């Protein structure tokens, strides 16, 4: 749960929003308007913040905020 909140905080800060404005099920591209470059910037920020690396295969299927949370949590376990 703590990781979820931290990921949401990073996303909110990156987008200039408050964490209350975000929904775990929000679509990254359609609802948050994250294009490929913005998504890569966000992934780089998450990677640095949590000291994890993401495989290209893992990031291909990212659609929602929830997918980002699961990705970070899975990489923290590895």
JSON list of C-alpha atoms in Angstrom, two decimals:
[
{"chain": "A", "resi": 1, "resn": "UNK", "atom": "CA", "xyz": [0.00, 0.00, 0.00]},
{"chain": "A", "resi": 2, "resn": "UNK", "atom": "CA", "xyz": [2.86, 2.37, 0.80]},
{"chain": "A", "resi": 3, "resn": "UNK", "atom": "CA", "xyz": [4.39, 1.82, -2.64]},
{"chain": "A", "resi": 4, "resn": "UNK", "atom": "CA", "xyz": [1.04, 2.58, -4.27]},
{"chain": "A", "resi": 5, "resn": "UNK", "atom": "CA", "xyz": [0.83, 5.95, -2.54]},
{"chain": "A", "resi": 6, "resn": "UNK", "atom": "CA", "xyz": [4.43, 6.83, -3.43]},
{"chain": "A", "resi": 7, "resn": "UNK", "atom": "CA", "xyz": [3.87, 5.92, -7.09]},
{"chain": "A", "resi": 8, "resn": "UNK", "atom": "CA", "xyz": [0.68, 7.99, -7.13]},
{"chain": "A", "resi": 9, "resn": "UNK", "atom": "CA", "xyz": [2.60, 10.93, -5.60]},
{"chain": "A", "resi": 10, "resn": "UNK", "atom": "CA", "xyz": [5.31, 10.73, -8.27]},
{"chain": "A", "resi": 11, "resn": "UNK", "atom": "CA", "xyz": [2.66, 10.63, -11.02]},
{"chain": "A", "resi": 12, "resn": "UNK", "atom": "CA", "xyz": [0.74, 13.54, -9.49]},
{"chain": "A", "resi": 13, "resn": "UNK", "atom": "CA", "xyz": [3.88, 15.66, -9.16]},
{"chain": "A", "resi": 14, "resn": "UNK", "atom": "CA", "xyz": [4.96, 14.78, -12.69]},
{"chain": "A", "resi": 15, "resn": "UNK", "atom": "CA", "xyz": [1.59, 15.87, -14.07]},
{"chain": "A", "resi": 16, "resn": "UNK", "atom": "CA", "xyz": [1.25, 18.92, -11.82]},
{"chain": "A", "resi": 17, "resn": "UNK", "atom": "CA", "xyz": [-1.83, 17.47, -10.13]},
{"chain": "A", "resi": 18, "resn": "UNK", "atom": "CA", "xyz": [-2.74, 16.57, -6.58]},
{"chain": "A", "resi": 19, "resn": "UNK", "atom": "CA", "xyz": [-2.90, 12.92, -5.64]},
{"chain": "A", "resi": 20, "resn": "UNK", "atom": "CA", "xyz": [-6.64, 13.30, -5.02]},
{"chain": "A", "resi": 21, "resn": "UNK", "atom": "CA", "xyz": [-7.10, 14.11, -8.72]},
{"chain": "A", "resi": 22, "resn": "UNK", "atom": "CA", "xyz": [-5.79, 10.68, -9.74]},
{"chain": "A", "resi": 23, "resn": "UNK", "atom": "CA", "xyz": [-7.69, 7.42, -10.06]},
{"chain": "A", "resi": 24, "resn": "UNK", "atom": "CA", "xyz": [-5.82, 4.10, -10.16]},
{"chain": "A", "resi": 25, "resn": "UNK", "atom": "CA", "xyz": [-7.91, 3.10, -13.16]},
{"chain": "A", "resi": 26, "resn": "UNK", "atom": "CA", "xyz": [-7.24, 6.26, -15.18]},
{"chain": "A", "resi": 27, "resn": "UNK", "atom": "CA", "xyz": [-5.92, 5.57, -18.67]},
{"chain": "A", "resi": 28, "resn": "UNK", "atom": "CA", "xyz": [-2.42, 6.94, -19.16]},
{"chain": "A", "resi": 29, "resn": "UNK", "atom": "CA", "xyz": [-2.84, 8.05, -22.76]},
{"chain": "A", "resi": 30, "resn": "UNK", "atom": "CA", "xyz": [-6.53, 8.87, -23.06]},
{"chain": "A", "resi": 31, "resn": "UNK", "atom": "CA", "xyz": [-7.29, 10.40, -19.65]},
{"chain": "A", "resi": 32, "resn": "UNK", "atom": "CA", "xyz": [-3.90, 11.71, -18.56]},
{"chain": "A", "resi": 33, "resn": "UNK", "atom": "CA", "xyz": [-2.71, 12.65, -22.06]},
{"chain": "A", "resi": 34, "resn": "UNK", "atom": "CA", "xyz": [0.65, 10.93, -21.64]},
{"chain": "A", "resi": 35, "resn": "UNK", "atom": "CA", "xyz": [2.27, 10.47, -25.02]},
{"chain": "A", "resi": 36, "resn": "UNK", "atom": "CA", "xyz": [5.29, 8.21, -25.55]},
{"chain": "A", "resi": 37, "resn": "UNK", "atom": "CA", "xyz": [7.82, 10.88, -24.58]},
{"chain": "A", "resi": 38, "resn": "UNK", "atom": "CA", "xyz": [5.93, 11.94, -21.45]},
{"chain": "A", "resi": 39, "resn": "UNK", "atom": "CA", "xyz": [5.46, 8.30, -20.44]},
{"chain": "A", "resi": 40, "resn": "UNK", "atom": "CA", "xyz": [9.19, 7.64, -20.87]},
{"chain": "A", "resi": 41, "resn": "UNK", "atom": "CA", "xyz": [9.95, 10.69, -18.72]},
{"chain": "A", "resi": 42, "resn": "UNK", "atom": "CA", "xyz": [7.58, 9.42, -16.04]},
{"chain": "A", "resi": 43, "resn": "UNK", "atom": "CA", "xyz": [9.10, 5.92, -16.18]},
{"chain": "A", "resi": 44, "resn": "UNK", "atom": "CA", "xyz": [12.58, 7.42, -15.82]},
{"chain": "A", "resi": 45, "resn": "UNK", "atom": "CA", "xyz": [11.41, 9.36, -12.78]},
{"chain": "A", "resi": 46, "resn": "UNK", "atom": "CA", "xyz": [9.83, 6.25, -11.23]},
{"chain": "A", "resi": 47, "resn": "UNK", "atom": "CA", "xyz": [12.95, 4.24, -12.01]},
{"chain": "A", "resi": 48, "resn": "UNK", "atom": "CA", "xyz": [15.15, 6.77, -10.25]},
{"chain": "A", "resi": 49, "resn": "UNK", "atom": "CA", "xyz": [12.80, 7.24, -7.28]},
{"chain": "A", "resi": 50, "resn": "UNK", "atom": "CA", "xyz": [12.44, 3.52, -6.58]},
{"chain": "A", "resi": 51, "resn": "UNK", "atom": "CA", "xyz": [15.89, 2.44, -7.83]},
{"chain": "A", "resi": 52, "resn": "UNK", "atom": "CA", "xyz": [14.43, -0.10, -10.27]},
{"chain": "A", "resi": 53, "resn": "UNK", "atom": "CA", "xyz": [14.81, -0.78, -13.98]},
{"chain": "A", "resi": 54, "resn": "UNK", "atom": "CA", "xyz": [12.01, -1.55, -16.40]},
{"chain": "A", "resi": 55, "resn": "UNK", "atom": "CA", "xyz": [12.28, -3.93, -19.33]},
{"chain": "A", "resi": 56, "resn": "UNK", "atom": "CA", "xyz": [10.95, -2.74, -22.68]},
{"chain": "A", "resi": 57, "resn": "UNK", "atom": "CA", "xyz": [8.62, -5.75, -22.70]},
{"chain": "A", "resi": 58, "resn": "UNK", "atom": "CA", "xyz": [7.13, -4.69, -19.35]},
{"chain": "A", "resi": 59, "resn": "UNK", "atom": "CA", "xyz": [6.30, -1.17, -20.48]},
{"chain": "A", "resi": 60, "resn": "UNK", "atom": "CA", "xyz": [4.63, -2.14, -23.77]},
{"chain": "A", "resi": 61, "resn": "UNK", "atom": "CA", "xyz": [1.34, -3.06, -22.07]},
{"chain": "A", "resi": 62, "resn": "UNK", "atom": "CA", "xyz": [1.02, -0.08, -19.72]},
{"chain": "A", "resi": 63, "resn": "UNK", "atom": "CA", "xyz": [-2.47, 1.32, -20.04]},
{"chain": "A", "resi": 64, "resn": "UNK", "atom": "CA", "xyz": [-3.56, 2.53, -16.58]},
{"chain": "A", "resi": 65, "resn": "UNK", "atom": "CA", "xyz": [-2.02, 4.02, -13.45]},
{"chain": "A", "resi": 66, "resn": "UNK", "atom": "CA", "xyz": [-2.66, 0.66, -11.81]},
{"chain": "A", "resi": 67, "resn": "UNK", "atom": "CA", "xyz": [-0.35, -0.97, -14.38]},
{"chain": "A", "resi": 68, "resn": "UNK", "atom": "CA", "xyz": [2.44, 1.42, -13.35]},
{"chain": "A", "resi": 69, "resn": "UNK", "atom": "CA", "xyz": [1.89, 0.62, -9.66]},
{"chain": "A", "resi": 70, "resn": "UNK", "atom": "CA", "xyz": [2.04, -3.13, -10.32]},
{"chain": "A", "resi": 71, "resn": "UNK", "atom": "CA", "xyz": [5.15, -2.69, -12.50]},
{"chain": "A", "resi": 72, "resn": "UNK", "atom": "CA", "xyz": [7.01, -0.82, -9.75]},
{"chain": "A", "resi": 73, "resn": "UNK", "atom": "CA", "xyz": [5.89, -3.27, -7.06]},
{"chain": "A", "resi": 74, "resn": "UNK", "atom": "CA", "xyz": [6.95, -6.27, -9.18]},
{"chain": "A", "resi": 75, "resn": "UNK", "atom": "CA", "xyz": [10.37, -4.74, -9.81]},
{"chain": "A", "resi": 76, "resn": "UNK", "atom": "CA", "xyz": [10.87, -3.99, -6.12]},
{"chain": "A", "resi": 77, "resn": "UNK", "atom": "CA", "xyz": [10.35, -7.69, -5.36]},
{"chain": "A", "resi": 78, "resn": "UNK", "atom": "CA", "xyz": [12.87, -8.89, -7.95]}
]
